[in-house]
PDB file of C-alpha atoms in Angstrom:
ATOM      1  CA  UNK A  90      83.724  98.542  64.535  1.00 43.00           C
ATOM      2  CA  UNK A  91      82.927  98.880  68.221  1.00 50.00           C
ATOM      3  CA  UNK A  92      84.452  95.474  68.929  1.00 48.00           C
ATOM      4  CA  UNK A  93      87.609  96.451  67.074  1.00 53.00           C
ATOM      5  CA  UNK A  94      87.897  99.699  69.075  1.00 50.00           C
ATOM      6  CA  UNK A  95      87.504  97.791  72.330  1.00 53.00           C
ATOM      7  CA  UNK A  96      90.227  95.348  71.303  1.00 52.00           C
ATOM      8  CA  UNK A  97      92.576  98.207  70.354  1.00 52.00           C
ATOM      9  CA  UNK A  98      91.984  99.944  73.704  1.00 50.00           C
ATOM     10  CA  UNK A  99      92.654  96.691  75.537  1.00 53.00           C
ATOM     11  CA  UNK A 100      95.917  96.238  73.660  1.00 52.00           C
ATOM     12  CA  UNK A 101      96.945  99.773  74.573  1.00 50.00           C
ATOM     13  CA  UNK A 102      96.225  99.349  78.279  1.00 56.00           C
ATOM     14  CA  UNK A 103      97.584  95.801  78.759  1.00 67.00           C
ATOM     15  CA  UNK A 104     101.279  96.849  78.742  1.00 69.00           C
ATOM     16  CA  UNK A 105     100.597  99.453  81.429  1.00 77.00           C
ATOM     17  CA  UNK A 106      98.636  96.927  83.488  1.00 85.00           C
ATOM     18  CA  UNK A 107     101.548  94.523  83.252  1.00 88.00           C
ATOM     19  CA  UNK A 108     103.941  97.255  84.375  1.00 89.00           C
ATOM     20  CA  UNK A 109     101.680  98.162  87.303  1.00 89.00           C
ATOM     21  CA  UNK A 110     101.513  94.494  88.288  1.00 92.00           C
ATOM     22  CA  UNK A 111     105.305  94.398  88.066  1.00 93.00           C
ATOM     23  CA  UNK A 112     105.517  97.516  90.237  1.00 95.00           C
ATOM     24  CA  UNK A 113     103.340  95.935  92.932  1.00 96.00           C
ATOM     25  CA  UNK A 114     105.305  92.704  92.737  1.00 96.00           C
ATOM     26  CA  UNK A 115     108.526  94.663  93.151  1.00 96.00           C
ATOM     27  CA  UNK A 116     107.046  96.577  96.105  1.00 97.00           C
ATOM     28  CA  UNK A 117     106.056  93.370  97.902  1.00 98.00           C
ATOM     29  CA  UNK A 118     109.284  91.509  97.198  1.00 97.00           C
ATOM     30  CA  UNK A 119     111.761  94.297  97.977  1.00 97.00           C
ATOM     31  CA  UNK A 120     109.937  95.651 101.031  1.00 97.00           C
ATOM     32  CA  UNK A 121     109.617  92.152 102.528  1.00 97.00           C
ATOM     33  CA  UNK A 122     113.313  91.443 101.915  1.00 97.00           C
ATOM     34  CA  UNK A 123     114.313  94.847 103.305  1.00 96.00           C
ATOM     35  CA  UNK A 124     112.253  94.318 106.474  1.00 97.00           C
ATOM     36  CA  UNK A 125     113.850  90.914 107.063  1.00 97.00           C
ATOM     37  CA  UNK A 126     117.383  92.191 106.448  1.00 97.00           C
ATOM     38  CA  UNK A 127     116.864  95.369 108.455  1.00 96.00           C
ATOM     39  CA  UNK A 128     115.053  93.727 111.373  1.00 96.00           C
ATOM     40  CA  UNK A 129     118.074  93.991 113.735  1.00 96.00           C
ATOM     41  CA  UNK A 130     118.573  97.628 112.666  1.00 95.00           C
ATOM     42  CA  UNK A 131     114.880  98.367 113.210  1.00 96.00           C
ATOM     43  CA  UNK A 132     115.060  96.941 116.745  1.00 97.00           C
ATOM     44  CA  UNK A 133     118.148  99.034 117.561  1.00 97.00           C
ATOM     45  CA  UNK A 134     116.622 102.200 116.101  1.00 96.00           C
ATOM     46  CA  UNK A 135     113.429 101.625 118.078  1.00 96.00           C
ATOM     47  CA  UNK A 136     115.444 101.363 121.299  1.00 96.00           C
ATOM     48  CA  UNK A 137     117.478 104.473 120.439  1.00 95.00           C
ATOM     49  CA  UNK A 138     114.327 106.512 119.759  1.00 96.00           C
ATOM     50  CA  UNK A 139     112.649 105.253 122.923  1.00 93.00           C
ATOM     51  CA  UNK A 140     115.643 106.044 125.119  1.00 93.00           C
ATOM     52  CA  UNK A 141     116.435 109.327 123.354  1.00 90.00           C
ATOM     53  CA  UNK A 142     113.333 111.220 124.478  1.00 91.00           C
ATOM     54  CA  UNK A 143     109.993 110.558 126.183  1.00 92.00           C
ATOM     55  CA  UNK A 144     107.217 109.402 123.904  1.00 93.00           C
ATOM     56  CA  UNK A 145     106.228 106.616 121.523  1.00 95.00           C
ATOM     57  CA  UNK A 146     108.744 104.980 119.184  1.00 96.00           C
ATOM     58  CA  UNK A 147     106.561 105.429 116.117  1.00 96.00           C
ATOM     59  CA  UNK A 148     105.033 108.610 114.766  1.00 95.00           C
ATOM     60  CA  UNK A 149     101.687 107.957 113.107  1.00 95.00           C
ATOM     61  CA  UNK A 150     100.126 110.496 110.788  1.00 94.00           C
ATOM     62  CA  UNK A 151      97.205 110.445 108.386  1.00 96.00           C
ATOM     63  CA  UNK A 152      98.265 110.918 104.776  1.00 96.00           C
ATOM     64  CA  UNK A 153      96.485 110.877 101.415  1.00 97.00           C
ATOM     65  CA  UNK A 154      97.192 107.903  99.190  1.00 96.00           C
ATOM     66  CA  UNK A 155      96.048 106.774  95.760  1.00 96.00           C
ATOM     67  CA  UNK A 156      92.979 108.754  94.618  1.00 95.00           C
ATOM     68  CA  UNK A 157      93.069 110.641  97.914  1.00 95.00           C
ATOM     69  CA  UNK A 158      92.265 107.621 100.107  1.00 96.00           C
ATOM     70  CA  UNK A 159      93.657 108.226 103.582  1.00 97.00           C
ATOM     71  CA  UNK A 160      95.958 105.863 105.447  1.00 97.00           C
ATOM     72  CA  UNK A 161      98.156 105.993 108.548  1.00 98.00           C
ATOM     73  CA  UNK A 162     101.788 106.566 107.594  1.00 98.00           C
ATOM     74  CA  UNK A 163     104.462 105.265 109.946  1.00 98.00           C
ATOM     75  CA  UNK A 164     107.787 106.838 110.861  1.00 97.00           C
ATOM     76  CA  UNK A 165     110.278 106.585 113.662  1.00 97.00           C
ATOM     77  CA  UNK A 166     109.534 109.570 115.881  1.00 96.00           C
ATOM     78  CA  UNK A 167     112.138 112.267 115.200  1.00 94.00           C
ATOM     79  CA  UNK A 168     110.458 115.114 117.113  1.00 91.00           C
ATOM     80  CA  UNK A 169     109.367 115.656 120.686  1.00 91.00           C
ATOM     81  CA  UNK A 170     106.095 113.989 121.594  1.00 89.00           C
ATOM     82  CA  UNK A 171     103.186 116.257 120.638  1.00 84.00           C
ATOM     83  CA  UNK A 172     105.206 118.203 118.060  1.00 81.00           C
ATOM     84  CA  UNK A 173     102.130 118.694 115.841  1.00 79.00           C
ATOM     85  CA  UNK A 174     100.508 120.803 118.545  1.00 76.00           C
ATOM     86  CA  UNK A 175     103.531 123.105 118.615  1.00 74.00           C
ATOM     87  CA  UNK A 176     103.538 123.822 114.887  1.00 74.00           C
ATOM     88  CA  UNK A 177     101.413 126.935 115.286  1.00 67.00           C
ATOM     89  CA  UNK A 178     104.182 128.549 117.319  1.00 69.00           C
ATOM     90  CA  UNK A 179     106.570 128.220 114.350  1.00 77.00           C
ATOM     91  CA  UNK A 180     104.351 129.427 111.507  1.00 67.00           C
ATOM     92  CA  UNK A 181     106.202 132.747 111.255  1.00 64.00           C
ATOM     93  CA  UNK A 182     109.504 130.900 110.849  1.00 64.00           C
ATOM     94  CA  UNK A 183     108.225 128.798 107.924  1.00 64.00           C
ATOM     95  CA  UNK A 184     110.766 128.939 105.077  1.00 59.00           C
ATOM     96  CA  UNK A 185     108.657 127.108 102.507  1.00 60.00           C
ATOM     97  CA  UNK A 186     105.837 128.458 100.387  1.00 59.00           C
ATOM     98  CA  UNK A 187     102.428 127.267  99.275  1.00 59.00           C
ATOM     99  CA  UNK A 188     101.202 124.322 101.319  1.00 69.00           C
ATOM    100  CA  UNK A 189     104.625 123.247 102.579  1.00 71.00           C
ATOM    101  CA  UNK A 190     106.016 123.760 106.053  1.00 69.00           C
ATOM    102  CA  UNK A 191     109.763 123.763 106.672  1.00 73.00           C
ATOM    103  CA  UNK A 192     111.820 125.366 109.424  1.00 72.00           C
ATOM    104  CA  UNK A 193     115.611 125.224 109.552  1.00 71.00           C
ATOM    105  CA  UNK A 194     116.880 123.936 112.896  1.00 75.00           C
ATOM    106  CA  UNK A 195     113.332 123.088 113.939  1.00 82.00           C
ATOM    107  CA  UNK A 196     113.472 123.102 117.775  1.00 85.00           C
ATOM    108  CA  UNK A 197     110.981 120.235 117.911  1.00 89.00           C
ATOM    109  CA  UNK A 198     113.486 117.801 116.386  1.00 88.00           C
ATOM    110  CA  UNK A 199     115.322 115.667 118.936  1.00 92.00           C
ATOM    111  CA  UNK A 200     119.059 114.999 118.853  1.00 91.00           C
ATOM    112  CA  UNK A 201     118.470 111.430 117.699  1.00 93.00           C
ATOM    113  CA  UNK A 202     115.777 112.649 115.331  1.00 93.00           C
ATOM    114  CA  UNK A 203     118.186 114.972 113.536  1.00 91.00           C
ATOM    115  CA  UNK A 204     120.501 112.044 112.831  1.00 93.00           C
ATOM    116  CA  UNK A 205     117.619 109.820 111.726  1.00 94.00           C
ATOM    117  CA  UNK A 206     116.395 112.466 109.308  1.00 90.00           C
ATOM    118  CA  UNK A 207     119.831 113.121 107.872  1.00 89.00           C
ATOM    119  CA  UNK A 208     120.023 109.545 106.578  1.00 90.00           C
ATOM    120  CA  UNK A 209     116.245 109.079 106.090  1.00 91.00           C
ATOM    121  CA  UNK A 210     116.239 106.325 108.737  1.00 95.00           C
ATOM    122  CA  UNK A 211     113.066 107.768 110.244  1.00 95.00           C
ATOM    123  CA  UNK A 212     111.247 106.557 107.122  1.00 95.00           C
ATOM    124  CA  UNK A 213     112.213 102.877 107.451  1.00 97.00           C
ATOM    125  CA  UNK A 214     108.847 101.919 109.083  1.00 97.00           C
ATOM    126  CA  UNK A 215     107.138 103.034 105.865  1.00 97.00           C
ATOM    127  CA  UNK A 216     108.257  99.696 104.435  1.00 98.00           C
ATOM    128  CA  UNK A 217     105.245  98.305 106.328  1.00 97.00           C
ATOM    129  CA  UNK A 218     103.031 100.809 104.468  1.00 98.00           C
ATOM    130  CA  UNK A 219     104.536  99.579 101.196  1.00 98.00           C
ATOM    131  CA  UNK A 220     103.984  95.931 102.102  1.00 97.00           C
ATOM    132  CA  UNK A 221     100.349  96.683 102.983  1.00 97.00           C
ATOM    133  CA  UNK A 222      99.813  98.388  99.623  1.00 97.00           C
ATOM    134  CA  UNK A 223      99.177 101.862 101.020  1.00 97.00           C
ATOM    135  CA  UNK A 224     102.426 103.202  99.581  1.00 98.00           C
ATOM    136  CA  UNK A 225     104.908 102.222  96.895  1.00 98.00           C
ATOM    137  CA  UNK A 226     108.691 102.115  97.003  1.00 97.00           C
ATOM    138  CA  UNK A 227     108.641 104.945  94.446  1.00 97.00           C
ATOM    139  CA  UNK A 228     105.972 107.586  94.004  1.00 96.00           C
ATOM    140  CA  UNK A 229     104.933 111.183  94.718  1.00 94.00           C
ATOM    141  CA  UNK A 230     105.637 112.800  98.085  1.00 90.00           C
ATOM    142  CA  UNK A 231     102.994 111.638 100.643  1.00 92.00           C
ATOM    143  CA  UNK A 232     100.549 114.518 101.144  1.00 92.00           C
ATOM    144  CA  UNK A 233      98.649 115.598 104.220  1.00 92.00           C
ATOM    145  CA  UNK A 234      94.830 115.553 103.934  1.00 94.00           C
ATOM    146  CA  UNK A 235      94.865 119.291 104.727  1.00 90.00           C
ATOM    147  CA  UNK A 236      97.088 119.848 101.682  1.00 90.00           C
ATOM    148  CA  UNK A 237      94.823 117.760  99.445  1.00 94.00           C
ATOM    149  CA  UNK A 238      91.792 119.776 100.559  1.00 93.00           C
ATOM    150  CA  UNK A 239      93.453 122.867  99.062  1.00 92.00           C
ATOM    151  CA  UNK A 240      94.505 121.221  95.761  1.00 92.00           C
ATOM    152  CA  UNK A 241      93.378 122.611  92.439  1.00 93.00           C
ATOM    153  CA  UNK A 242      92.583 120.259  89.542  1.00 94.00           C
ATOM    154  CA  UNK A 243      96.156 120.263  88.237  1.00 95.00           C
ATOM    155  CA  UNK A 244      97.773 119.522  91.587  1.00 94.00           C
ATOM    156  CA  UNK A 245      95.271 116.729  92.279  1.00 95.00           C
ATOM    157  CA  UNK A 246      96.925 114.849  89.420  1.00 95.00           C
ATOM    158  CA  UNK A 247      99.659 113.760  91.814  1.00 94.00           C
ATOM    159  CA  UNK A 248      97.079 111.541  93.563  1.00 96.00           C
ATOM    160  CA  UNK A 249      96.889 109.288  90.491  1.00 95.00           C
ATOM    161  CA  UNK A 250      99.808 107.287  91.872  1.00 95.00           C
ATOM    162  CA  UNK A 251     100.519 105.787  95.281  1.00 96.00           C
ATOM    163  CA  UNK A 252     102.793 107.945  97.434  1.00 96.00           C
ATOM    164  CA  UNK A 253     106.348 106.672  97.569  1.00 96.00           C
ATOM    165  CA  UNK A 254     109.023 105.900 100.106  1.00 95.00           C
ATOM    166  CA  UNK A 255     111.265 107.678  97.624  1.00 94.00           C
ATOM    167  CA  UNK A 256     110.653 109.642  94.456  1.00 93.00           C
ATOM    168  CA  UNK A 257     111.950 112.471  92.289  1.00 91.00           C
ATOM    169  CA  UNK A 258     111.919 114.834  95.292  1.00 86.00           C
ATOM    170  CA  UNK A 259     114.148 112.486  97.284  1.00 84.00           C
ATOM    171  CA  UNK A 260     116.990 112.734  94.768  1.00 85.00           C
ATOM    172  CA  UNK A 261     116.533 116.463  94.225  1.00 79.00           C
ATOM    173  CA  UNK A 262     118.150 119.357  96.064  1.00 62.00           C
ATOM    174  CA  UNK A 263     117.791 118.865  99.834  1.00 54.00           C
ATOM    175  CA  UNK A 264     117.050 122.597 100.159  1.00 56.00           C
ATOM    176  CA  UNK A 265     114.160 122.484  97.697  1.00 57.00           C
ATOM    177  CA  UNK A 266     111.430 124.580  99.325  1.00 57.00           C
ATOM    178  CA  UNK A 267     109.079 125.721  96.557  1.00 77.00           C
ATOM    179  CA  UNK A 268     105.704 124.013  96.640  1.00 81.00           C
ATOM    180  CA  UNK A 269     105.440 124.465  92.882  1.00 84.00           C
ATOM    181  CA  UNK A 270     108.734 122.590  92.459  1.00 84.00           C
ATOM    182  CA  UNK A 271     107.379 119.650  94.458  1.00 84.00           C
ATOM    183  CA  UNK A 272     104.182 119.622  92.407  1.00 89.00           C
ATOM    184  CA  UNK A 273     106.080 119.819  89.115  1.00 90.00           C
ATOM    185  CA  UNK A 274     108.378 116.936  90.069  1.00 91.00           C
ATOM    186  CA  UNK A 275     105.463 114.754  91.148  1.00 93.00           C
ATOM    187  CA  UNK A 276     103.326 115.508  88.085  1.00 95.00           C
ATOM    188  CA  UNK A 277     106.262 114.823  85.763  1.00 94.00           C
ATOM    189  CA  UNK A 278     106.716 111.498  87.555  1.00 95.00           C
ATOM    190  CA  UNK A 279     103.022 110.557  87.241  1.00 95.00           C
ATOM    191  CA  UNK A 280     102.788 111.580  83.577  1.00 94.00           C
ATOM    192  CA  UNK A 281     106.002 109.843  82.543  1.00 93.00           C
ATOM    193  CA  UNK A 282     105.837 106.852  84.867  1.00 93.00           C
ATOM    194  CA  UNK A 283     107.542 103.614  83.877  1.00 92.00           C
ATOM    195  CA  UNK A 284     108.952 100.627  85.719  1.00 92.00           C
ATOM    196  CA  UNK A 285     112.407 101.449  84.361  1.00 92.00           C
ATOM    197  CA  UNK A 286     112.041 104.981  85.714  1.00 94.00           C
ATOM    198  CA  UNK A 287     111.216 103.593  89.175  1.00 95.00           C
ATOM    199  CA  UNK A 288     114.330 101.424  89.126  1.00 94.00           C
ATOM    200  CA  UNK A 289     116.427 104.432  88.117  1.00 95.00           C
ATOM    201  CA  UNK A 290     115.040 106.532  90.987  1.00 95.00           C
ATOM    202  CA  UNK A 291     115.696 103.741  93.503  1.00 94.00           C
ATOM    203  CA  UNK A 292     119.309 103.474  92.373  1.00 93.00           C
ATOM    204  CA  UNK A 293     119.771 107.264  92.539  1.00 93.00           C
ATOM    205  CA  UNK A 294     118.237 107.347  96.032  1.00 91.00           C
ATOM    206  CA  UNK A 295     121.085 105.304  97.526  1.00 89.00           C
ATOM    207  CA  UNK A 296     123.877 107.899  97.062  1.00 89.00           C
ATOM    208  CA  UNK A 297     121.444 110.751  97.766  1.00 85.00           C
ATOM    209  CA  UNK A 298     120.679 109.258 101.195  1.00 84.00           C
ATOM    210  CA  UNK A 299     124.209 108.137 102.044  1.00 81.00           C
ATOM    211  CA  UNK A 300     125.693 111.499 101.080  1.00 78.00           C
ATOM    212  CA  UNK A 301     122.771 113.455 102.579  1.00 72.00           C
ATOM    213  CA  UNK A 302     122.258 115.328  99.298  1.00 67.00           C
ATOM    214  CA  UNK A 303     118.640 114.353  98.667  1.00 58.00           C
ATOM    215  CA  UNK A 304     115.577 116.243  99.833  1.00 57.00           C
TER     216      UNK A 304
END
């Protein structure tokens, strides 16, 4: 009886394991191809960021990945150098709730940075995070360790998947500001995850980014 139960459980989990292997294979293949194709664009963007304002080309920030394991997320710098230290001065202007922070016309954003953010070009370096296995092409919104420290049991469920370069939040309303909305979208994604769902979100991300309608 015990052997039969073990066999049944294995049969139930094998399809999901195959899908997860397919997801990782897709992450490696597509991110590697994208980096090769976008290499000239990446070089140009790096020069534009470097010449646009003083400071490093890349913005590095610790984020929480699968099961809460921390990694260094990469972005093209879209704010003035040292912007994190200026956040405290803008707390009263925060338009988001819960653990989110969002300020319209954030004065820390550079002119080039505003354009990069509009078309999500600041996130292109995260393809390296995907290739290294720290992120996935599709997944929950990457969380800050300080956010994770304040999670309750329900919200921690979003850490059951790797954070994504895109996800349900990316194709949602760009003005989405409720922390509960972000959590709901991510938990729905984790609970209903499928490889077909990832492909659908990637396809929907393209017009959302090009038309600047995504979050």
